[in-house]
Short mmCIF file of C-alpha atoms in Angstrom, two decimals:
data_model
loop_
_atom_site.label_atom_id
_atom_site.label_comp_id
_atom_site.label_asym_id
_atom_site.label_seq_id
_atom_site.Cartn_x
_atom_site.Cartn_y
_atom_site.Cartn_z
CA MET C 1 -163.10 42.82 51.94
CA ASN C 2 -162.73 46.51 52.51
CA LEU C 3 -163.67 47.63 49.06
CA ILE C 4 -163.78 51.14 47.61
CA LYS C 5 -165.47 51.36 44.19
CA LEU C 6 -164.79 54.35 41.93
CA ASP C 7 -166.27 55.25 38.56
CA ALA C 8 -163.27 57.05 37.05
CA ILE C 9 -159.89 57.91 38.46
CA ASP C 10 -156.51 58.86 37.08
CA SER C 11 -154.77 55.95 38.83
CA THR C 12 -156.09 53.52 41.43
CA ASN C 13 -152.52 53.10 42.71
CA ASP C 14 -152.12 56.79 43.29
CA PHE C 15 -155.59 57.03 44.92
CA LEU C 16 -154.79 54.26 47.36
CA LYS C 17 -151.28 55.69 48.11
CA ASP C 18 -152.86 59.02 48.98
CA MET C 19 -155.39 57.36 51.21
CA SER C 20 -152.77 55.36 53.02
CA ARG C 21 -150.74 58.54 53.70
CA ASN C 22 -153.69 60.26 55.26
CA GLN C 23 -155.33 57.52 57.30
CA ILE C 24 -154.77 54.06 58.78
CA LEU C 25 -156.18 51.54 56.38
CA GLU C 26 -157.11 47.95 56.89
CA ASN C 27 -154.62 45.52 55.39
CA PHE C 28 -155.71 44.28 51.94
CA THR C 29 -157.96 47.31 51.37
CA VAL C 30 -158.98 47.26 47.68
CA VAL C 31 -159.77 50.15 45.31
CA THR C 32 -161.41 49.40 41.95
CA ALA C 33 -162.43 51.73 39.08
CA LYS C 34 -164.59 51.37 36.01
CA THR C 35 -161.96 53.35 34.09
CA GLN C 36 -158.67 55.03 34.77
CA THR C 37 -157.18 57.84 32.72
CA LYS C 38 -153.54 57.43 33.73
CA GLY C 39 -153.12 53.71 34.20
CA LYS C 40 -149.46 52.93 34.72
CA GLY C 41 -147.38 49.94 33.60
CA GLN C 42 -143.74 48.99 33.74
CA MET C 43 -141.22 51.73 32.89
CA GLY C 44 -143.89 54.39 32.53
CA SER C 45 -146.07 52.71 29.93
CA THR C 46 -149.78 53.45 29.87
CA TRP C 47 -152.72 51.07 29.84
CA GLU C 48 -155.79 51.99 27.85
CA THR C 49 -159.13 50.70 29.03
CA GLU C 50 -162.82 50.86 28.01
CA SER C 51 -165.09 51.90 30.83
CA GLY C 52 -166.67 49.08 32.84
CA LYS C 53 -165.22 46.26 30.80
CA ASN C 54 -162.02 45.42 32.64
CA LEU C 55 -160.77 44.66 36.13
CA ILE C 56 -158.84 47.65 37.38
CA MET C 57 -157.80 47.37 40.99
CA SER C 58 -155.18 48.31 43.54
CA ILE C 59 -154.71 46.55 46.87
CA LEU C 60 -152.81 47.58 49.95
CA VAL C 61 -150.49 44.93 51.31
CA LYS C 62 -148.54 45.40 54.62
CA ASP C 63 -146.86 43.11 57.10
CA VAL C 64 -146.09 40.58 54.41
CA ILE C 65 -142.50 41.29 53.37
CA THR C 66 -140.13 42.59 55.97
CA GLU C 67 -136.74 42.97 54.19
CA ILE C 68 -135.58 44.85 51.13
CA ASP C 69 -133.99 41.76 49.56
CA SER C 70 -137.29 39.87 49.68
CA ILE C 71 -139.27 42.45 47.56
CA PHE C 72 -139.45 40.29 44.47
CA HIS C 73 -140.99 37.46 46.51
CA LEU C 74 -144.08 39.62 46.57
CA ASN C 75 -144.04 39.97 42.79
CA VAL C 76 -143.95 36.19 42.54
CA ALA C 77 -146.83 35.74 44.99
CA ILE C 78 -149.06 38.27 43.25
CA ALA C 79 -148.32 36.97 39.70
CA LEU C 80 -149.17 33.47 40.91
CA ALA C 81 -152.38 34.74 42.59
CA VAL C 82 -153.47 36.16 39.21
CA TYR C 83 -152.45 33.00 37.46
CA GLN C 84 -154.36 30.78 39.88
CA THR C 85 -157.42 33.02 39.57
CA LEU C 86 -157.44 32.57 35.78
CA GLU C 87 -156.38 28.93 35.54
CA PRO C 88 -159.95 27.52 35.93
CA LEU C 89 -160.99 29.45 32.80
CA ASN C 90 -158.90 27.11 30.66
CA LEU C 91 -157.23 29.94 28.68
CA PRO C 92 -154.76 28.75 26.07
CA LYS C 93 -151.15 28.57 27.23
CA LEU C 94 -151.69 30.71 30.38
CA SER C 95 -148.29 31.90 31.68
CA ILE C 96 -146.43 34.60 33.62
CA LYS C 97 -144.13 36.79 31.61
CA TRP C 98 -141.19 38.31 33.48
CA PRO C 99 -141.41 40.69 35.20
CA ASN C 100 -145.17 41.32 35.64
CA ASP C 101 -147.33 40.39 32.63
CA ILE C 102 -149.99 37.71 32.37
CA MET C 103 -150.13 35.96 29.04
CA ALA C 104 -152.36 33.60 27.17
CA GLU C 105 -150.73 32.19 24.08
CA ASN C 106 -148.52 35.12 22.93
CA LYS C 107 -151.06 37.75 23.99
CA LYS C 108 -150.96 39.99 27.02
CA ILE C 109 -154.17 39.77 29.10
CA GLY C 110 -152.96 41.52 32.20
CA GLY C 111 -150.29 43.42 34.01
CA ILE C 112 -149.14 44.04 37.55
CA LEU C 113 -147.42 47.07 39.02
CA ILE C 114 -146.11 46.95 42.59
CA GLU C 115 -144.97 50.12 44.32
CA ASN C 116 -143.18 49.73 47.64
CA SER C 117 -142.85 52.28 50.45
CA PHE C 118 -140.28 51.96 53.16
CA LYS C 119 -141.66 53.32 56.43
CA SER C 120 -139.80 55.06 59.29
CA ASP C 121 -140.54 52.05 61.51
CA ASN C 122 -138.74 49.79 59.04
CA THR C 123 -141.88 48.23 57.71
CA ILE C 124 -142.61 47.83 54.00
CA GLU C 125 -145.99 48.80 52.61
CA SER C 126 -146.91 47.80 49.05
CA ILE C 127 -149.56 49.11 46.74
CA ILE C 128 -150.29 46.48 44.11
CA GLY C 129 -151.98 47.56 40.90
CA ILE C 130 -153.54 44.86 38.76
CA GLY C 131 -155.17 45.37 35.36
CA LEU C 132 -156.89 42.51 33.55
CA ASN C 133 -158.40 42.79 30.12
CA VAL C 134 -161.69 41.04 30.73
CA ASN C 135 -164.61 42.05 28.47
CA GLN C 136 -162.93 44.60 26.19
CA THR C 137 -162.52 43.33 22.61
CA ASN C 138 -161.13 46.39 20.80
CA PHE C 139 -157.35 46.66 21.13
CA GLU C 140 -156.59 49.00 18.27
CA ASN C 141 -152.85 49.81 18.05
CA LEU C 142 -152.14 47.12 20.70
CA PRO C 143 -151.43 44.04 18.59
CA LYS C 144 -150.11 41.98 21.54
CA ALA C 145 -153.14 42.69 23.76
CA TYR C 146 -156.14 40.44 24.14
CA SER C 147 -158.84 39.72 26.70
CA LEU C 148 -160.52 36.88 28.57
CA SER C 149 -163.82 37.30 26.71
CA ALA C 150 -162.07 37.38 23.30
CA PHE C 151 -160.50 33.96 24.17
CA LEU C 152 -163.59 32.48 25.84
CA LYS C 153 -166.17 33.91 23.36
CA LYS C 154 -168.36 35.04 26.32
CA GLU C 155 -168.39 37.79 28.92
CA VAL C 156 -166.83 37.22 32.29
CA ASP C 157 -168.40 38.43 35.60
CA LEU C 158 -166.14 41.14 36.96
CA ASN C 159 -167.39 40.91 40.56
CA ASP C 160 -166.81 37.13 40.70
CA LEU C 161 -163.35 37.61 39.25
CA LEU C 162 -162.49 40.21 41.82
CA GLU C 163 -163.61 38.08 44.71
CA ARG C 164 -161.64 35.08 43.49
CA LEU C 165 -158.54 37.23 42.87
CA PHE C 166 -158.80 38.78 46.36
CA PHE C 167 -158.94 35.29 47.92
CA GLU C 168 -155.92 34.15 45.89
CA ILE C 169 -153.87 37.25 46.85
CA LYS C 170 -154.43 36.71 50.59
CA LYS C 171 -153.66 33.04 50.26
CA HIS C 172 -150.40 33.53 48.32
CA CYS C 173 -149.30 36.35 50.75
CA SER C 174 -149.75 33.89 53.59
CA PHE C 175 -147.04 31.71 52.05
CA LEU C 176 -144.60 34.66 52.46
CA VAL C 177 -145.72 35.39 55.99
CA ALA C 178 -145.09 31.66 56.79
CA ASN C 179 -141.59 31.90 55.12
CA GLN C 180 -142.67 29.38 52.45
CA GLN C 181 -141.55 31.42 49.44
CA ASN C 182 -139.82 28.41 47.86
CA VAL C 183 -143.26 26.87 47.23
CA LEU C 184 -144.21 29.99 45.25
CA TRP C 185 -140.91 30.17 43.36
CA ASN C 186 -141.26 26.56 42.19
CA LYS C 187 -144.77 27.18 40.86
CA TYR C 188 -143.68 30.48 39.31
CA HIS C 189 -140.92 28.89 37.28
CA GLN C 190 -143.23 26.05 36.19
CA ASN C 191 -145.43 28.68 34.62
CA LEU C 192 -142.88 31.21 33.36
CA PHE C 193 -143.38 32.47 29.80
CA LYS C 194 -140.80 30.95 27.35
CA ILE C 195 -138.68 29.31 30.01
CA ASN C 196 -136.20 26.85 28.58
CA THR C 197 -137.10 27.94 25.06
CA PRO C 198 -134.78 29.74 22.62
CA ILE C 199 -136.07 33.29 22.18
CA ALA C 200 -134.77 36.57 20.66
CA PHE C 201 -133.93 39.47 22.99
CA GLU C 202 -132.96 43.08 22.59
CA ASP C 203 -130.78 44.86 25.12
CA SER C 204 -130.84 48.54 26.16
CA ASN C 205 -128.37 49.31 23.39
CA LYS C 206 -130.75 47.83 20.73
CA ASN C 207 -128.46 44.85 20.19
CA GLN C 208 -130.42 41.68 19.36
CA PHE C 209 -129.37 38.24 20.36
CA MET C 210 -130.69 34.72 21.03
CA GLY C 211 -130.86 33.21 24.51
CA ILE C 212 -132.76 30.71 26.70
CA ILE C 213 -134.46 31.83 29.91
CA GLN C 214 -133.02 29.72 32.70
CA LYS C 215 -134.81 31.35 35.69
CA VAL C 216 -135.58 34.44 37.60
CA ASN C 217 -133.32 35.00 40.54
CA TYR C 218 -134.34 36.28 43.99
CA GLU C 219 -133.31 39.81 43.01
CA GLY C 220 -135.94 39.75 40.32
CA LYS C 221 -133.38 39.55 37.48
CA LEU C 222 -133.80 37.38 34.40
CA GLU C 223 -131.02 34.79 34.03
CA VAL C 224 -130.43 33.95 30.37
CA VAL C 225 -128.17 31.31 28.84
CA LEU C 226 -126.35 32.93 25.87
CA GLU C 227 -125.20 31.36 22.70
CA ASP C 228 -121.69 30.81 24.08
CA ASP C 229 -123.31 28.97 27.11
CA ALA C 230 -122.47 31.88 29.46
CA VAL C 231 -125.27 32.81 31.88
CA LYS C 232 -126.02 36.57 32.24
CA SER C 233 -128.44 38.30 34.52
CA PHE C 234 -130.57 41.20 33.28
CA GLY C 235 -132.68 43.77 35.12
CA VAL C 236 -136.08 45.04 34.00
CA LYS C 237 -134.70 47.98 31.98
CA GLU C 238 -131.85 46.08 30.48
CA ILE C 239 -133.60 43.58 28.20
CA GLN C 240 -136.83 42.88 26.44
CA MET C 241 -138.16 39.75 24.72
CA LEU C 242 -138.92 39.77 21.03
CA TYR C 243 -141.76 37.41 20.34
#
C-alpha cells in the first residue's frame, strides 16, 4: 500500500487531487489524516471529526471504470467494500443508505464521497473519500451520527481497519475490471437501507410523501414505488429520506 499519513489537512480528497495533478501516482494510493478541517460530504455538507479517533482517508482509483455511464458501478463497489470491512464486527442492522452513507440501525457511521475526473486520453480517474466514525463518542448536534466504538463498547484499531478496507476496495474494484458488476449490484440491493419498506420522503420542493424503495438503477437514481403504485426515479438532490 502506497500510504501517505498526515496529521491535519483541510481535505484528504483535495490533497490527493492536487498530488495527482502534479505527479504520476501509483494506483490505489492512499492518503489518511488524523483530522481534517474541511471534510466534505454529499451536496456540500461538512463532516466534523475529533483528532485521531476516526478513519479519514482518500484513495486514488484509476483504470477501473472506463465509461461515463458506468460511474455509479464504482459507488456500489466502494459502498460494498466498506460494508464487507465492517460486517465481521457484528454491528446492528448494518446497511448501505443511498447514495453513499453507511448505517447501523438508524445511525450514520460513515460516508463516502467520490469525485471523478475525465482525462484527455478518455480515461476516468476517481478520488474516493471515506470517513468512518470509529472511536469518537461525542456527536453533539449530530443526532443521527454514531460510531463503531459506541456500538461495540470498545475501541477499534484504526490501522487494522484501514488495512482491511484497503483489501476490500481492491477486491471489489477487481469485479468491475472483470465486468462482473452484476455480482456487486445484487449484494448492494440485499443490503440497501430501507429497501422494500414503506418510508417517508421529502422532495426538493419540501413536499412530503410515502413510498417504497424498489431499487437503485444503473444511473444511480433511487426508484421509489409511490402510493398510486407508479414508479418514479429520483436523483441525489431531488429527494431525501425522513427516518
